[in-house]
CSV table of C-alpha atoms and ligand atoms in Angstrom, one decimal:
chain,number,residue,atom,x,y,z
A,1,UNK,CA,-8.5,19.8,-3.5
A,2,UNK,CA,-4.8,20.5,-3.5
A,3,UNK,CA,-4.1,18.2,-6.2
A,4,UNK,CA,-0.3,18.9,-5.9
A,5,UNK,CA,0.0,18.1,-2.4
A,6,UNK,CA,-1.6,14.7,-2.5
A,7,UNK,CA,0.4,13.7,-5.5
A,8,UNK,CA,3.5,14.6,-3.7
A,9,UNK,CA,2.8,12.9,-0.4
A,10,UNK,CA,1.4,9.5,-2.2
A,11,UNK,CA,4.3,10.1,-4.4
A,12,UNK,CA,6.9,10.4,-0.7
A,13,UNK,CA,5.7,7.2,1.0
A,14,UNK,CA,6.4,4.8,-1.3
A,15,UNK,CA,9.7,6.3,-2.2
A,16,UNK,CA,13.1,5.1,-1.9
A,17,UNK,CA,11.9,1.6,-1.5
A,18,UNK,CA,10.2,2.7,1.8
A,19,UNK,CA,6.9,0.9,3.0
A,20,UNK,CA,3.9,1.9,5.7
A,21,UNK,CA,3.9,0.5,9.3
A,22,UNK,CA,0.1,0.1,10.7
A,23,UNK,CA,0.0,0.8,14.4
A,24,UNK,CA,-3.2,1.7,14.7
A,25,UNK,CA,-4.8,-1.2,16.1
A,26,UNK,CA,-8.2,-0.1,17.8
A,27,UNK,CA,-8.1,-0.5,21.5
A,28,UNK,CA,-10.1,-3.7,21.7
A,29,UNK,CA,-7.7,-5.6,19.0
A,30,UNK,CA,-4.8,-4.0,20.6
A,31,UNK,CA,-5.9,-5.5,23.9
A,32,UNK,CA,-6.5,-9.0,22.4
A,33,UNK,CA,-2.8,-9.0,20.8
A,34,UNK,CA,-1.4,-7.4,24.1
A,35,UNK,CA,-3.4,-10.8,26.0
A,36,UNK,CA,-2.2,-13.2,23.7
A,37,UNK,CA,0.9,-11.7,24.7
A,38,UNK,CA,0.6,-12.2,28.4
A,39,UNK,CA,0.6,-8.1,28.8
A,40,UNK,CA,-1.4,-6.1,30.6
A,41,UNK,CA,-4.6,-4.1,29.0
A,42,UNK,CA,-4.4,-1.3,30.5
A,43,UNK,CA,-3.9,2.7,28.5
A,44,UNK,CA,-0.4,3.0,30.2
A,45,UNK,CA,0.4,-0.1,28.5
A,46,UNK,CA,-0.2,1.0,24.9
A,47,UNK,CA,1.0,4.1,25.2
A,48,UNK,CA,4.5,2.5,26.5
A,49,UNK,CA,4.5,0.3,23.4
A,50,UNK,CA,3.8,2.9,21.2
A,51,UNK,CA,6.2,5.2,22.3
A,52,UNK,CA,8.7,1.7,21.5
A,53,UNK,CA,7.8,1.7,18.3
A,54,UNK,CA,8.1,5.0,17.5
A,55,UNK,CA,11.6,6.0,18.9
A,56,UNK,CA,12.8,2.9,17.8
A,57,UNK,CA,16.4,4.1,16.4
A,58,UNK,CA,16.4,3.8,12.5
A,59,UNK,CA,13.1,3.1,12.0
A,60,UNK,CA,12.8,5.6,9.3
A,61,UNK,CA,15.6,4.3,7.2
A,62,UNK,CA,12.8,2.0,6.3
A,63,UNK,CA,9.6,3.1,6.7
A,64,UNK,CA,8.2,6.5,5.7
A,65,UNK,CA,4.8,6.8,7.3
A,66,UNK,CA,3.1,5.1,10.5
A,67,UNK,CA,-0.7,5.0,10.6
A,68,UNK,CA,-1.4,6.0,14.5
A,69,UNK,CA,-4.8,5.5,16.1
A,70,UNK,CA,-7.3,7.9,17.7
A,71,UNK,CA,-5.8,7.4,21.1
A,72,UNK,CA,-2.1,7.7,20.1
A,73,UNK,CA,-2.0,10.9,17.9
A,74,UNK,CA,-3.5,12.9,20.5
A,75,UNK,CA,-0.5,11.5,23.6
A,76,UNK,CA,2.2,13.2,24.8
A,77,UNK,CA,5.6,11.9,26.6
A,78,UNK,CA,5.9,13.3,30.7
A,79,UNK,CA,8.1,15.3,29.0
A,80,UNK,CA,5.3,17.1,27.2
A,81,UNK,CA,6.8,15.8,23.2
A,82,UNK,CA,3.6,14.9,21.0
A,83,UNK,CA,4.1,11.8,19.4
A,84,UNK,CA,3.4,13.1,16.3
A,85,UNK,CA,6.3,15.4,17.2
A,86,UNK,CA,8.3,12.1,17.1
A,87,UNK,CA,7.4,10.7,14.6
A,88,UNK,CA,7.7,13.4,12.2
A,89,UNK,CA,11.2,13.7,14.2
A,90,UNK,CA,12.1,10.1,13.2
A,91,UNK,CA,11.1,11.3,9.5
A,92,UNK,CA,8.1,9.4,9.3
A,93,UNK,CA,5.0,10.7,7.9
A,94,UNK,CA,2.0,10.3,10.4
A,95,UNK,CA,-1.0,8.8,9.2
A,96,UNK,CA,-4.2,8.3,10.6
A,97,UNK,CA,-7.3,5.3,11.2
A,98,UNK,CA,-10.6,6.7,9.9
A,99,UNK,CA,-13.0,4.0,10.3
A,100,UNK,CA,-14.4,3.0,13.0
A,101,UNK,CA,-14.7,-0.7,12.8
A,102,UNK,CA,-16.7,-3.3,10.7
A,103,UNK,CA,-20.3,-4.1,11.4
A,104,UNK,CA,-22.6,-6.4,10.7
A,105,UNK,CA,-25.0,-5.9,7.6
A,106,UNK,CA,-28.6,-6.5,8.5
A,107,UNK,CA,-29.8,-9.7,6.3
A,108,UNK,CA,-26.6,-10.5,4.9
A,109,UNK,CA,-25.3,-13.3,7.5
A,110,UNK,CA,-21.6,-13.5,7.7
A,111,UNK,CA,-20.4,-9.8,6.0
A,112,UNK,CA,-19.6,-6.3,7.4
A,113,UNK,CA,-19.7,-2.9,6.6
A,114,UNK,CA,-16.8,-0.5,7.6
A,115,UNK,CA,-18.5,2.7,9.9
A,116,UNK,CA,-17.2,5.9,10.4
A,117,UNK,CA,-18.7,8.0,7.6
A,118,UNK,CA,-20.9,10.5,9.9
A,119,UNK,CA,-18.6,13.5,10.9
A,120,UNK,CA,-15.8,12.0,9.2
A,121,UNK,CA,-15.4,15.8,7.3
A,122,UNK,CA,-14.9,17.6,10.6
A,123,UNK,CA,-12.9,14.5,12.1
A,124,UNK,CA,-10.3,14.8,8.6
A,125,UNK,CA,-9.8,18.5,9.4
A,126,UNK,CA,-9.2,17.6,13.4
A,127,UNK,CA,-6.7,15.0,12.2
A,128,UNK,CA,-5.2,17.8,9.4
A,129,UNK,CA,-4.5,20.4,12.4
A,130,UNK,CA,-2.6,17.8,14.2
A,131,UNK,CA,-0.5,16.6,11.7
A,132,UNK,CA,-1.9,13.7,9.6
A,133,UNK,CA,-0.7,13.7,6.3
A,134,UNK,CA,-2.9,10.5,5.4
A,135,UNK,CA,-5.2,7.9,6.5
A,136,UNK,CA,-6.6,4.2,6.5
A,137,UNK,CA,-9.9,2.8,5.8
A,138,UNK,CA,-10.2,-0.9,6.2
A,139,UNK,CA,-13.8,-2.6,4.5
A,140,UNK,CA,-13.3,-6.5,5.1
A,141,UNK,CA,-14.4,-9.1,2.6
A,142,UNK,CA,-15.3,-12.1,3.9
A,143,UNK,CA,-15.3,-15.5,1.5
A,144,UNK,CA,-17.5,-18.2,2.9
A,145,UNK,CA,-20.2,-20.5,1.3
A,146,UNK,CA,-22.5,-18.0,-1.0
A,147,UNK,CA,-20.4,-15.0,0.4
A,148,UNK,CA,-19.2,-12.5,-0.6
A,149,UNK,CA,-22.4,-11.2,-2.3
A,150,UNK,CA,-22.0,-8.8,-4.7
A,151,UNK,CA,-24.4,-6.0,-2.2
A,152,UNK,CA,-21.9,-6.5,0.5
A,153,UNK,CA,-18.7,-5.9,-2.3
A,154,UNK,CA,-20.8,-2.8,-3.4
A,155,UNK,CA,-21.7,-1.4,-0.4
A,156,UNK,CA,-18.1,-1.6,0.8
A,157,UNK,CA,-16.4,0.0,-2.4
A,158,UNK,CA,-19.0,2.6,-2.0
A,159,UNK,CA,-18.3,3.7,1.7
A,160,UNK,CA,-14.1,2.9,0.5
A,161,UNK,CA,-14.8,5.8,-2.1
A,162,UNK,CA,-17.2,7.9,0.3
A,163,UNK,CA,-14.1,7.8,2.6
A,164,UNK,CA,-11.4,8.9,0.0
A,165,UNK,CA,-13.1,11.9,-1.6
A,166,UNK,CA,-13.5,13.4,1.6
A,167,UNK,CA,-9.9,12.3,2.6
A,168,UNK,CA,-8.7,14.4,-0.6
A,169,UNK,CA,-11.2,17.1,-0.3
A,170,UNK,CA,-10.0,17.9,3.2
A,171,UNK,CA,-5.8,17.4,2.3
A,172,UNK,CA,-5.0,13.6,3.5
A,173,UNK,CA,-3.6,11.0,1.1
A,174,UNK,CA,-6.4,8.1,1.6
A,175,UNK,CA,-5.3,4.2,1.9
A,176,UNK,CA,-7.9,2.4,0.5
A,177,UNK,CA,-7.9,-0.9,2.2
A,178,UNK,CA,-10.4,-3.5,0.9
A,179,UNK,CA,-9.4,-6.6,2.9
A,180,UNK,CA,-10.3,-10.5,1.5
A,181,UNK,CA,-9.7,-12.0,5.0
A,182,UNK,CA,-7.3,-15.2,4.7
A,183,UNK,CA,-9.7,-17.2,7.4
A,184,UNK,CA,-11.3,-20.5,6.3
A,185,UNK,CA,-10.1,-23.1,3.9
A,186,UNK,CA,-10.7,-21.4,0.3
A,187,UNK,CA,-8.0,-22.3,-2.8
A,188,UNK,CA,-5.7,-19.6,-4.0
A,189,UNK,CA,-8.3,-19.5,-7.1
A,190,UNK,CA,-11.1,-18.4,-5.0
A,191,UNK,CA,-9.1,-15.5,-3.1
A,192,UNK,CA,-8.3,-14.5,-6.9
A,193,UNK,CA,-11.7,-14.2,-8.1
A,194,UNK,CA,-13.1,-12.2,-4.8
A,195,UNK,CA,-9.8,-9.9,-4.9
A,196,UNK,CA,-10.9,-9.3,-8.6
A,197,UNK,CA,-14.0,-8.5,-8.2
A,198,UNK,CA,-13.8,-6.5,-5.3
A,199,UNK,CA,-11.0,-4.3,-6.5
A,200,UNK,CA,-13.0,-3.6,-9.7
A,201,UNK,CA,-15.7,-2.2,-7.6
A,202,UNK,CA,-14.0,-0.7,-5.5
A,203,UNK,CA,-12.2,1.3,-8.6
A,204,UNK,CA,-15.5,2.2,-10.5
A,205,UNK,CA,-16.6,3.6,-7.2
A,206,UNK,CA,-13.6,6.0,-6.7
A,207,UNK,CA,-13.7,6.8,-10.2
A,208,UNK,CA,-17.6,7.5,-10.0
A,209,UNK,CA,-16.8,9.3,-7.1
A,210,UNK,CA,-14.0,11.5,-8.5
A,211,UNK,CA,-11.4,10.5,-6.1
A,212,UNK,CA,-7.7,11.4,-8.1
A,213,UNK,CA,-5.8,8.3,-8.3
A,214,UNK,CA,-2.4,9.7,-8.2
A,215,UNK,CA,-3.1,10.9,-5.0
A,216,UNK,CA,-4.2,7.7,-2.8
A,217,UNK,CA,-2.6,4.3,-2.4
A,218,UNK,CA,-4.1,0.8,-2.5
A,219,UNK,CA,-4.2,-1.4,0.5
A,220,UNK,CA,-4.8,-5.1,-0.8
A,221,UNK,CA,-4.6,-8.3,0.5
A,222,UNK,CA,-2.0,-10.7,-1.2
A,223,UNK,CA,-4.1,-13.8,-3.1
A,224,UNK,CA,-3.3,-16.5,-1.2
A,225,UNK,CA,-4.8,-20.1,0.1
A,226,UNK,CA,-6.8,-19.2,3.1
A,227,UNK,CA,-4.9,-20.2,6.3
A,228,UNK,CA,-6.6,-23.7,6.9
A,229,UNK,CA,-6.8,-24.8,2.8
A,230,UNK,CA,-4.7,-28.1,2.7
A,231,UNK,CA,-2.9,-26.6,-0.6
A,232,UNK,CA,-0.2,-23.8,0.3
A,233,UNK,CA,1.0,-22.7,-2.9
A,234,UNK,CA,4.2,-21.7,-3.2
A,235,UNK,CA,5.8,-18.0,-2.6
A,236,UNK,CA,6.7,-17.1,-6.6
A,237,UNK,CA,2.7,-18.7,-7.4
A,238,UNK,CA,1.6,-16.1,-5.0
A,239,UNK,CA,3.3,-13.6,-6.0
A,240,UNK,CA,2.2,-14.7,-9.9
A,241,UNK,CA,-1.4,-14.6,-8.9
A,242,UNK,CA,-1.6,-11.4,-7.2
A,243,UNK,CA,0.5,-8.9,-9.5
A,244,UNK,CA,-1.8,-11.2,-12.2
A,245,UNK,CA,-5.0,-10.0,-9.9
A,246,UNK,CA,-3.7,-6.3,-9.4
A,247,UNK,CA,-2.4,-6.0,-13.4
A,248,UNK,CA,-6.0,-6.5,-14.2
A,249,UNK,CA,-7.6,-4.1,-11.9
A,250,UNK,CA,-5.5,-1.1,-10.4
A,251,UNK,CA,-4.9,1.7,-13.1
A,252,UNK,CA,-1.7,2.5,-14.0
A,253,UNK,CA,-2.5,5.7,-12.0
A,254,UNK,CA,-2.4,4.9,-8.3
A,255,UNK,CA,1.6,5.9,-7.2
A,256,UNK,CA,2.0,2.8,-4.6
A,257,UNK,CA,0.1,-0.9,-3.7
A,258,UNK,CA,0.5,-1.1,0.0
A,259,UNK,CA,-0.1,-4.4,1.1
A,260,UNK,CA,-1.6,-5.8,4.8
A,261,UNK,CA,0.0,-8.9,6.1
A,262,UNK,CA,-3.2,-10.6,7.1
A,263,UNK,CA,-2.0,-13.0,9.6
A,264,UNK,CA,1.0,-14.3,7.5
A,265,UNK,CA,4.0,-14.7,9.2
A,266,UNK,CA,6.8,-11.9,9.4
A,267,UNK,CA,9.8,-13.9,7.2
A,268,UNK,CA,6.5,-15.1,4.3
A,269,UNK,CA,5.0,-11.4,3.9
A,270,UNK,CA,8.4,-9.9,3.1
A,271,UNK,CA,9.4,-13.0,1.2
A,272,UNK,CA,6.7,-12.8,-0.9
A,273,UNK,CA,6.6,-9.1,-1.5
A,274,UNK,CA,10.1,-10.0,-2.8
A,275,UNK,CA,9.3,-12.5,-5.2
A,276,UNK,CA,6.7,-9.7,-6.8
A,277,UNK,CA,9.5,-6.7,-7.2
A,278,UNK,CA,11.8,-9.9,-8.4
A,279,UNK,CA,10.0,-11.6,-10.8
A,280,UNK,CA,8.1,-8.5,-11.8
A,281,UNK,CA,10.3,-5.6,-11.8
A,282,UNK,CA,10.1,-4.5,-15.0
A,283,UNK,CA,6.3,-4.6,-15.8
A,284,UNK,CA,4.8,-3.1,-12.6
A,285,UNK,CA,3.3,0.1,-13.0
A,286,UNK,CA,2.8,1.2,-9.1
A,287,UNK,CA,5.4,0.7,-6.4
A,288,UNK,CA,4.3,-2.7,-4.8
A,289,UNK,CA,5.7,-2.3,-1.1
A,290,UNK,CA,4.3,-3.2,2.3
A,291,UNK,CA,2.1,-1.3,5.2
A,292,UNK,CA,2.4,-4.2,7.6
A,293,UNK,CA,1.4,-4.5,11.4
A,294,UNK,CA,1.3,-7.9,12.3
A,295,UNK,CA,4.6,-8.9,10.0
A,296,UNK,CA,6.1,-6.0,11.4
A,297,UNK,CA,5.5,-5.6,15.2
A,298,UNK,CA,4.9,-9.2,16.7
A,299,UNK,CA,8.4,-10.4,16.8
A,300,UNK,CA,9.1,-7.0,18.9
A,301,UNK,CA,5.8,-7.2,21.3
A,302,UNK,CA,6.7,-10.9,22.0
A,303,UNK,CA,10.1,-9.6,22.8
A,304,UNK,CA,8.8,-6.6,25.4
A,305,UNK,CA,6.4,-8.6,26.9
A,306,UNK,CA,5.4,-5.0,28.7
A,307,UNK,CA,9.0,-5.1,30.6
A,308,UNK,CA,11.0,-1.7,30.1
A,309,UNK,CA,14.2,-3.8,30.1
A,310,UNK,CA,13.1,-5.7,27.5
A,311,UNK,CA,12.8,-2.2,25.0
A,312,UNK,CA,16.2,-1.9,23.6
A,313,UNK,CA,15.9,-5.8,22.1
A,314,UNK,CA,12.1,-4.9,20.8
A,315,UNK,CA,13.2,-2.0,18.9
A,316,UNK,CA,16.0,-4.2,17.5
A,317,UNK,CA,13.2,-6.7,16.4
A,318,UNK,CA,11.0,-4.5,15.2
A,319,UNK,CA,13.9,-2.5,13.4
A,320,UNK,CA,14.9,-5.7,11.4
A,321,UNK,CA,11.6,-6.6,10.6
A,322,UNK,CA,10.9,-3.3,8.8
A,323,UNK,CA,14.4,-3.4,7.1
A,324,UNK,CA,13.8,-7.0,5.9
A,325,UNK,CA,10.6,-5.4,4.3
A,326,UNK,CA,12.5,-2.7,2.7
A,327,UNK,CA,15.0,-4.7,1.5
A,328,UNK,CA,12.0,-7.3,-0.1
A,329,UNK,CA,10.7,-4.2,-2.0
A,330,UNK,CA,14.1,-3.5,-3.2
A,331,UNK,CA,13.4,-7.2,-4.6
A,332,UNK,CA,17.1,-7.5,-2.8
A,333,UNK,CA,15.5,-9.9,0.3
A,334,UNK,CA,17.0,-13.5,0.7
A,335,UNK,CA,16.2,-15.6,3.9
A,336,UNK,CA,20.0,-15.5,5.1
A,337,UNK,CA,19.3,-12.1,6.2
A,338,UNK,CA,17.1,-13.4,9.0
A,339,UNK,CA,19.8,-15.2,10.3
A,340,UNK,CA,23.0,-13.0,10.0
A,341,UNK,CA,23.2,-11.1,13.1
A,342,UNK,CA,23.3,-6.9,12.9
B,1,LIG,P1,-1.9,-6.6,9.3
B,1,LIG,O1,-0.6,-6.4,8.5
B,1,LIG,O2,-1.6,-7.2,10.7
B,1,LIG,O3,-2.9,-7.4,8.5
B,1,LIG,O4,-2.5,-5.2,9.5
B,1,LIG,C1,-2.6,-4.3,8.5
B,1,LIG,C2,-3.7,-3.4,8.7
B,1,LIG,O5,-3.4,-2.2,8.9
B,1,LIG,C3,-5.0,-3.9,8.7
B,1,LIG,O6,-5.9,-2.9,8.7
């Protein structure tokens, strides 16, 4: 393991207040955003938003590494450019999707297992020879009535730390991304005692598994009211109860908590993540920033709506939305700056 290296990427994308962008939506969830969207599913489709995204002009003033899917680190423009050419161009740091989806778990109603373990040594060295620097892992925790069990928290920290050592072992900086989905109508409280517990298994795995903490990230969810509770706390409780949850539980160690926007709005993740570098500043041991796709991108997809003249006014979108992020880890993010035109 090239302990160096991994230190210093971990280290580089969290730096200078920079956050991730996820664009590596799996084809079937790309399609269902692109249909929501009223745009056509088709291959030609994605690769025309992708290549939006990533020669949006400035993007890399804000973020410093996109995580790119299967489909999109191995395309090329007509003109023969690999995207990863272009991203690393744009001086962002390419990153790669691992897993392969979540599945069901046989006599556990209601919970999943991430997939994507078999082969995954040979796929990391693929991804190495084309550029990756890191990669994603999402493992979703579901809360519902008697869920989550503690077999399907286990399991899942388990494959989360099966996935990292061999991310480190073969050179890629590996986000570990144990998700508490925000669906159903659970209090803050609840989403506070599932985040705990999951991110305590999660780090007994990687540490039974001797994954180096200085050279991976964390990808949590914030701990929030699930999306249909009737109580929405307010943006500095949130931002309380989750540095509270992540004091307790990430070590001191891990360089940079990433977080996933879940389905919040674009103007309430980067509020939020602004409240915690506010309110926080001083105590917090990792950089907290943001590796966003939904917060980041849907502004600029409803914007493109697949059109080519619509581009130039996506990019602007999805430009802002990143710099708003940026500017909420700086803890320098007021809602004004949504309104005053740039
Ligand atoms: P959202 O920000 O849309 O939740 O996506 C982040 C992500 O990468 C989920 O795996």
């Amino acid at each position: 393991m090239d302990t160096a290296k991994l230190k210093e990427t971990a280290a580089q994308l969290v730096a200078n207040h920079k956050g991730l962008l996820a664009m590596d939506e799996s084809t079937a969830t790309a399609n269902k955003r692109f249909s929501e969207a009223g745009i056509a599913q088709t291959q030609a489709m994605r690769e025309a938003y992708r290549h939006l995204i990533i020669t949006t002009p400035g993007l890399g003033d804000s973020i410093s590494g996109a995580i790119l899917y299967d489909e999109t680190i191995r395309q090329k423009t007509p003109e023969g450019a690999s995207f990863v050419a272009l991203v690393e161009k744009a001086g962002i740091l390419p990153g790669i999707k691992l897993d392969l989806g979540a599945k069901s778990i046989p006599f556990f109603p209601g919970e999943k297992i991430t997939e994507g373990l078999d082969g995954l040594r040979e796929r990391i060295a693929e991804y190495v020879a084309m550029g990756a620097r890191f990669a994603k892992w999402r493992a979703v925790i579901t809360i519902g009535d008697g869920i989550p069990t503690s077999t399907s928290i286990e399991l899942n920290a388990q494959v989360l730390a099966r996935y990292a050592a061999l991310c480190q072992e073969g050179g890629l900086v590996p986000v570990v991304e144990p998700e508490v989905l925000m669906d159903g109508t659970h209090s803050l409280e609840r989403c506070f005692e599932v985040t705990e517990r999951t991110h305590h298994a999660v780090f007994d795995q990687l540490s039974k598994q001797g994954v180096l903490f200085e050279g991976m990230l964390l990808k949590p969810n914030m701990v929030l009211a699930a999306l249909d509770c009737p109580e929405q706390p307010g943006v500095e409780e949130v931002a309380d109860a989750t540095v509270s949850c992540l004091l307790r539980t990430v070590p001191a160690a891990v360089p940079g908590v990433v977080f996933l926007s879940g389905g919040q709005t674009g103007g309430l993740a980067s509020a939020r993540l602004n409240a915690m570098n506010v309110r926080f500043r001083a105590r917090l041991p990792w950089a907290v920033t943001f590796s966003y796709a939904r917060a980041i991108q849907q502004p600029a997809m409803d914007i493109w709506k697949g059109e080519a003249a619509n581009v130039p006014a996506a990019q602007k979108a999805l430009e802002h939305r990143a710099r708003m992020n940026r500017a909420a880890r700086a803890g320098e993010y007021t809602a004004d700056m949504e309104t005053v035109a740039d």
